Amino acid sequence: DNGDAVVVVVSAMGKTTDHLVSLASEVTQNPSKREMDMLLSTGEQVSISLLAMALHELQINAISFTGSQVEVKTDGNFSNAKIESISTEKIIKHLETNHVVIVAGFQGVDDDLNITTLGRGGSDTSAVALAAVLKADMCEIYTDVDGVYTADPRIISNPRKLHQISYDEMLELARLGAGVLHSRSVEFAKKYGIQLHVRSSFEDKPGTIVMSKEDLMEKFVVSGITSKMDEAKVTIRDIPDKPGVAAQIFNVLGEHKIYVNMIVQT
């Protein structure tokens, strides 16, 4: 209504992904990652088509696309792929004819046209990546909370909602347990200077804007407190005290796509 072009990125509905995972477990306890990506990508396909139908009922022009249809190119790391490029040609063509363009989040294709998924927080990452290539004014992330809080409302009573937070602070919170945004999407936003607006799916009111530190109106000494329940601690003993040993260890971890949050040397 305001004359803005709108691109919507959606994830799978409710517990769809959990249901698909359980279907796979009924067939095998060790499914291949390629076939899991093929299976899990169907959840978003259901969402995009139903949303397009719902908008048609409201007399709004809308069209849905899978990740492969808008050429979201990724590497071949199944279940945790990284976006390498996105074609904007098809999206812009339909925006120019006043369509709301609906894109399946969480998915793309590799060079061999295999369907890949982006892992945890993949739909947020898809949205920010699209906002970057389309040079969008803002990327709004609609979720089950109405913004970023100083602590997890499910654990701490009466935390305070932040109206603004910097990319770096949001990255720290996301990496250390804050579930509202995945760190990969924040890294994308920081790299391309995309402001994120974290808002509630259920209430039409302002949320939290994630932006560069220079643009912040409010300054805080401490932005928030998080906790993490899924960290594994690994201790490696008797490492030779000579240059290059640490690089050997972390190169092997990197080759196996194992991410290290914290390193303590004693």
Short mmCIF file of C-alpha atoms in Angstrom, two decimals:
data_model
loop_
_atom_site.label_atom_id
_atom_site.label_comp_id
_atom_site.label_asym_id
_atom_site.label_seq_id
_atom_site.Cartn_x
_atom_site.Cartn_y
_atom_site.Cartn_z
CA ASP A 1 0.00 0.00 0.00
CA ASN A 2 2.95 2.34 0.63
CA GLY A 3 4.36 1.65 -2.82
CA ASP A 4 7.21 -0.53 -1.54
CA ALA A 5 8.36 -3.63 -3.41
CA VAL A 6 8.10 -6.62 -1.06
CA VAL A 7 10.08 -9.85 -1.02
CA VAL A 8 9.04 -12.39 1.61
CA VAL A 9 11.25 -15.27 2.79
CA VAL A 10 9.45 -18.03 4.68
CA SER A 11 10.50 -21.05 6.67
CA ALA A 12 8.60 -24.31 7.12
CA MET A 13 5.44 -24.20 9.23
CA GLY A 14 5.40 -25.13 12.90
CA LYS A 15 6.86 -28.58 13.55
CA THR A 16 7.09 -29.55 9.85
CA THR A 17 10.87 -29.99 9.91
CA ASP A 18 10.68 -32.16 13.06
CA HIS A 19 7.99 -34.28 11.37
CA LEU A 20 10.13 -34.75 8.26
CA VAL A 21 13.12 -35.75 10.40
CA SER A 22 10.96 -38.33 12.21
CA LEU A 23 9.79 -39.75 8.85
CA ALA A 24 13.41 -40.24 7.85
CA SER A 25 14.18 -41.96 11.16
CA GLU A 26 11.41 -44.49 10.44
CA VAL A 27 13.30 -45.51 7.31
CA THR A 28 16.91 -45.35 8.47
CA GLN A 29 19.01 -44.28 11.44
CA ASN A 30 21.80 -43.08 9.14
CA PRO A 31 20.31 -41.12 6.23
CA SER A 32 22.66 -39.48 3.73
CA LYS A 33 22.94 -35.72 4.10
CA ARG A 34 22.07 -35.23 0.44
CA GLU A 35 18.75 -37.07 0.79
CA MET A 36 17.97 -35.28 4.07
CA ASP A 37 18.36 -31.94 2.29
CA MET A 38 16.05 -33.17 -0.48
CA LEU A 39 13.48 -34.11 2.17
CA LEU A 40 13.76 -31.07 4.46
CA SER A 41 13.55 -28.57 1.60
CA THR A 42 9.93 -29.64 0.97
CA GLY A 43 8.78 -27.92 4.17
CA GLU A 44 9.47 -24.45 2.78
CA GLN A 45 7.87 -25.39 -0.55
CA VAL A 46 4.59 -26.01 1.27
CA SER A 47 4.85 -22.62 3.03
CA ILE A 48 5.58 -20.54 -0.08
CA SER A 49 2.74 -22.02 -2.12
CA LEU A 50 0.15 -21.66 0.65
CA LEU A 51 1.21 -18.08 1.38
CA ALA A 52 0.89 -17.20 -2.31
CA MET A 53 -2.61 -18.74 -2.37
CA ALA A 54 -3.59 -16.80 0.76
CA LEU A 55 -2.45 -13.51 -0.81
CA HIS A 56 -4.35 -14.32 -4.00
CA GLU A 57 -7.49 -14.63 -1.86
CA LEU A 58 -6.82 -11.05 -0.66
CA GLN A 59 -6.57 -9.88 -4.29
CA ILE A 60 -2.81 -9.33 -3.96
CA ASN A 61 -0.52 -10.36 -6.82
CA ALA A 62 1.96 -12.88 -5.46
CA ILE A 63 4.27 -15.53 -6.86
CA SER A 64 6.34 -18.18 -5.06
CA PHE A 65 9.81 -19.51 -5.87
CA THR A 66 12.02 -22.23 -4.43
CA GLY A 67 15.68 -21.48 -3.74
CA SER A 68 16.71 -23.20 -6.97
CA GLN A 69 14.23 -21.17 -9.05
CA VAL A 70 15.85 -17.88 -8.00
CA GLU A 71 19.29 -19.46 -8.31
CA VAL A 72 20.47 -19.36 -4.72
CA LYS A 73 23.87 -20.93 -5.42
CA THR A 74 25.66 -22.61 -2.51
CA ASP A 75 28.67 -24.79 -1.91
CA GLY A 76 28.12 -28.54 -1.71
CA ASN A 77 28.23 -28.86 2.09
CA PHE A 78 24.89 -30.65 2.59
CA SER A 79 22.91 -29.67 5.72
CA ASN A 80 25.13 -26.65 6.39
CA ALA A 81 25.73 -25.03 3.00
CA LYS A 82 27.06 -21.50 2.52
CA ILE A 83 25.49 -19.10 0.02
CA GLU A 84 27.85 -18.10 -2.81
CA SER A 85 25.55 -16.06 -5.06
CA ILE A 86 21.90 -15.20 -5.78
CA SER A 87 20.41 -14.17 -9.12
CA THR A 88 18.08 -11.16 -8.84
CA GLU A 89 16.82 -11.14 -12.44
CA LYS A 90 13.65 -13.17 -11.91
CA ILE A 91 12.80 -11.46 -8.61
CA ILE A 92 13.17 -7.92 -10.00
CA LYS A 93 11.14 -8.83 -13.10
CA HIS A 94 8.16 -9.79 -10.92
CA LEU A 95 8.62 -6.88 -8.49
CA GLU A 96 8.34 -4.53 -11.48
CA THR A 97 4.91 -6.03 -12.26
CA ASN A 98 3.78 -5.36 -8.66
CA HIS A 99 4.00 -8.92 -7.40
CA VAL A 100 4.85 -9.85 -3.84
CA VAL A 101 7.71 -12.31 -4.40
CA ILE A 102 7.77 -15.21 -1.93
CA VAL A 103 11.03 -17.17 -1.68
CA ALA A 104 11.69 -20.42 0.19
CA GLY A 105 14.28 -19.83 2.88
CA PHE A 106 16.82 -22.31 4.22
CA GLN A 107 17.66 -23.78 0.79
CA GLY A 108 19.65 -23.43 -2.40
CA VAL A 109 21.42 -25.53 -5.04
CA ASP A 110 25.06 -26.40 -5.63
CA ASP A 111 26.93 -26.45 -8.95
CA ASP A 112 25.52 -29.91 -9.74
CA LEU A 113 21.94 -28.69 -9.05
CA ASN A 114 21.69 -30.75 -5.87
CA ILE A 115 19.30 -29.20 -3.35
CA THR A 116 21.19 -28.00 -0.29
CA THR A 117 20.02 -26.59 3.05
CA LEU A 118 21.72 -23.86 5.06
CA GLY A 119 21.51 -25.36 8.55
CA ARG A 120 20.32 -23.66 11.73
CA GLY A 121 18.86 -20.21 11.17
CA GLY A 122 18.90 -20.81 7.43
CA SER A 123 15.75 -18.85 6.65
CA ASP A 124 17.10 -15.75 8.44
CA THR A 125 20.33 -16.13 6.47
CA SER A 126 18.38 -16.46 3.19
CA ALA A 127 16.42 -13.29 4.00
CA VAL A 128 19.50 -11.20 4.79
CA ALA A 129 21.34 -12.50 1.72
CA LEU A 130 18.39 -11.53 -0.49
CA ALA A 131 18.20 -8.11 1.16
CA ALA A 132 21.91 -7.64 0.40
CA VAL A 133 21.75 -8.53 -3.31
CA LEU A 134 18.52 -6.55 -3.79
CA LYS A 135 19.95 -3.57 -1.84
CA ALA A 136 16.83 -3.48 0.32
CA ASP A 137 16.16 -0.57 2.70
CA MET A 138 15.51 -2.93 5.61
CA CYS A 139 15.33 -6.64 6.38
CA GLU A 140 12.52 -7.39 8.84
CA ILE A 141 12.75 -10.69 10.72
CA TYR A 142 9.36 -11.79 12.09
CA THR A 143 9.58 -14.29 14.91
CA ASP A 144 7.81 -15.47 18.08
CA VAL A 145 9.29 -12.68 20.22
CA ASP A 146 8.88 -8.93 19.72
CA GLY A 147 12.56 -8.05 19.77
CA VAL A 148 15.92 -8.68 21.40
CA TYR A 149 15.88 -8.69 25.21
CA THR A 150 18.62 -8.21 27.78
CA ALA A 151 18.08 -11.85 28.81
CA ASP A 152 15.97 -14.85 27.77
CA PRO A 153 12.35 -14.10 28.87
CA ARG A 154 11.82 -17.86 29.35
CA ILE A 155 14.52 -17.91 32.03
CA ILE A 156 14.69 -14.40 33.51
CA SER A 157 11.61 -12.51 34.69
CA ASN A 158 11.12 -8.92 33.46
CA PRO A 159 14.09 -8.55 31.08
CA ARG A 160 14.20 -5.26 29.16
CA LYS A 161 13.67 -5.06 25.41
CA LEU A 162 16.45 -3.32 23.49
CA HIS A 163 15.27 -0.82 20.87
CA GLN A 164 18.67 -0.92 19.15
CA ILE A 165 21.76 -3.12 19.26
CA SER A 166 24.99 -3.17 17.24
CA TYR A 167 25.94 -5.97 14.87
CA ASP A 168 28.93 -6.96 17.01
CA GLU A 169 26.90 -7.15 20.22
CA MET A 170 24.15 -9.13 18.48
CA LEU A 171 26.78 -11.50 17.10
CA GLU A 172 28.13 -12.12 20.59
CA LEU A 173 24.65 -12.75 21.99
CA ALA A 174 23.71 -15.03 19.07
CA ARG A 175 26.91 -17.08 19.31
CA LEU A 176 26.52 -17.49 23.06
CA GLY A 177 22.95 -18.75 23.20
CA ALA A 178 20.45 -16.02 22.25
CA GLY A 179 18.04 -17.85 19.95
CA VAL A 180 16.28 -14.84 18.42
CA LEU A 181 18.75 -14.49 15.49
CA HIS A 182 21.34 -16.90 14.13
CA SER A 183 24.90 -15.59 14.02
CA ARG A 184 25.29 -16.29 10.28
CA SER A 185 22.45 -13.94 9.41
CA VAL A 186 23.97 -11.19 11.59
CA GLU A 187 27.40 -11.69 9.95
CA PHE A 188 25.75 -11.26 6.54
CA ALA A 189 23.93 -8.11 7.68
CA LYS A 190 27.13 -6.58 9.08
CA LYS A 191 29.16 -7.41 5.97
CA TYR A 192 26.66 -5.76 3.62
CA GLY A 193 25.39 -3.01 5.95
CA ILE A 194 21.80 -4.29 6.07
CA GLN A 195 19.75 -3.05 9.02
CA LEU A 196 17.75 -5.85 10.65
CA HIS A 197 14.45 -5.21 12.40
CA VAL A 198 13.48 -8.08 14.72
CA ARG A 199 9.70 -8.00 15.14
CA SER A 200 6.82 -10.11 16.42
CA SER A 201 4.78 -12.18 13.97
CA PHE A 202 1.73 -11.63 16.18
CA GLU A 203 1.78 -7.93 17.11
CA ASP A 204 2.19 -4.84 14.95
CA LYS A 205 4.64 -2.84 17.05
CA PRO A 206 8.30 -1.84 16.79
CA GLY A 207 10.90 -4.42 17.73
CA THR A 208 14.71 -4.21 17.90
CA ILE A 209 16.87 -2.74 15.12
CA VAL A 210 20.31 -4.29 14.62
CA MET A 211 22.67 -1.75 13.06
CA SER A 212 26.25 -0.49 12.99
CA LYS A 213 27.65 0.87 16.22
CA GLU A 214 28.14 4.31 14.66
CA ASP A 215 24.41 4.64 13.97
CA LEU A 216 23.28 3.73 17.50
CA MET A 217 21.39 6.40 19.41
CA GLU A 218 21.66 4.58 22.74
CA LYS A 219 24.91 3.30 24.25
CA PHE A 220 25.09 0.47 26.79
CA VAL A 221 27.96 -0.88 28.84
CA VAL A 222 26.28 -4.31 28.90
CA SER A 223 23.68 -5.23 26.28
CA GLY A 224 22.54 -8.60 27.54
CA ILE A 225 23.20 -11.91 29.26
CA THR A 226 22.92 -15.33 27.60
CA SER A 227 23.39 -18.98 28.50
CA LYS A 228 24.23 -21.96 26.31
CA MET A 229 23.23 -25.54 27.00
CA ASP A 230 24.71 -27.28 23.94
CA GLU A 231 28.44 -26.58 24.22
CA ALA A 232 30.97 -29.44 24.19
CA LYS A 233 34.34 -28.97 25.86
CA VAL A 234 37.32 -30.86 24.41
CA THR A 235 40.73 -30.87 26.10
CA ILE A 236 43.86 -31.78 24.14
CA ARG A 237 46.88 -32.53 26.37
CA ASP A 238 50.65 -32.84 25.83
CA ILE A 239 50.79 -30.70 22.69
CA PRO A 240 54.41 -30.00 21.58
CA ASP A 241 55.39 -26.41 22.36
CA LYS A 242 56.42 -25.32 18.88
CA PRO A 243 55.03 -23.02 16.16
CA GLY A 244 52.42 -24.42 13.78
CA VAL A 245 50.91 -27.08 16.06
CA ALA A 246 47.73 -25.10 16.79
CA ALA A 247 47.30 -24.41 13.07
CA GLN A 248 47.47 -28.16 12.35
CA ILE A 249 44.75 -28.87 14.91
CA PHE A 250 42.38 -26.14 13.73
CA ASN A 251 42.93 -26.95 10.04
CA VAL A 252 41.69 -30.49 10.67
CA LEU A 253 38.68 -29.20 12.62
CA GLY A 254 37.93 -26.73 9.80
CA GLU A 255 38.12 -29.46 7.14
CA HIS A 256 35.44 -31.38 9.07
CA LYS A 257 33.24 -28.24 9.39
CA ILE A 258 33.59 -28.21 13.20
CA TYR A 259 33.19 -24.68 14.56
CA VAL A 260 35.09 -23.59 17.66
CA ASN A 261 33.48 -20.91 19.83
CA MET A 262 36.18 -20.48 22.45
CA ILE A 263 39.85 -21.42 22.83
CA VAL A 264 41.62 -21.54 26.19
CA GLN A 265 45.36 -22.25 26.32
CA THR A 266 46.91 -23.27 29.63
#
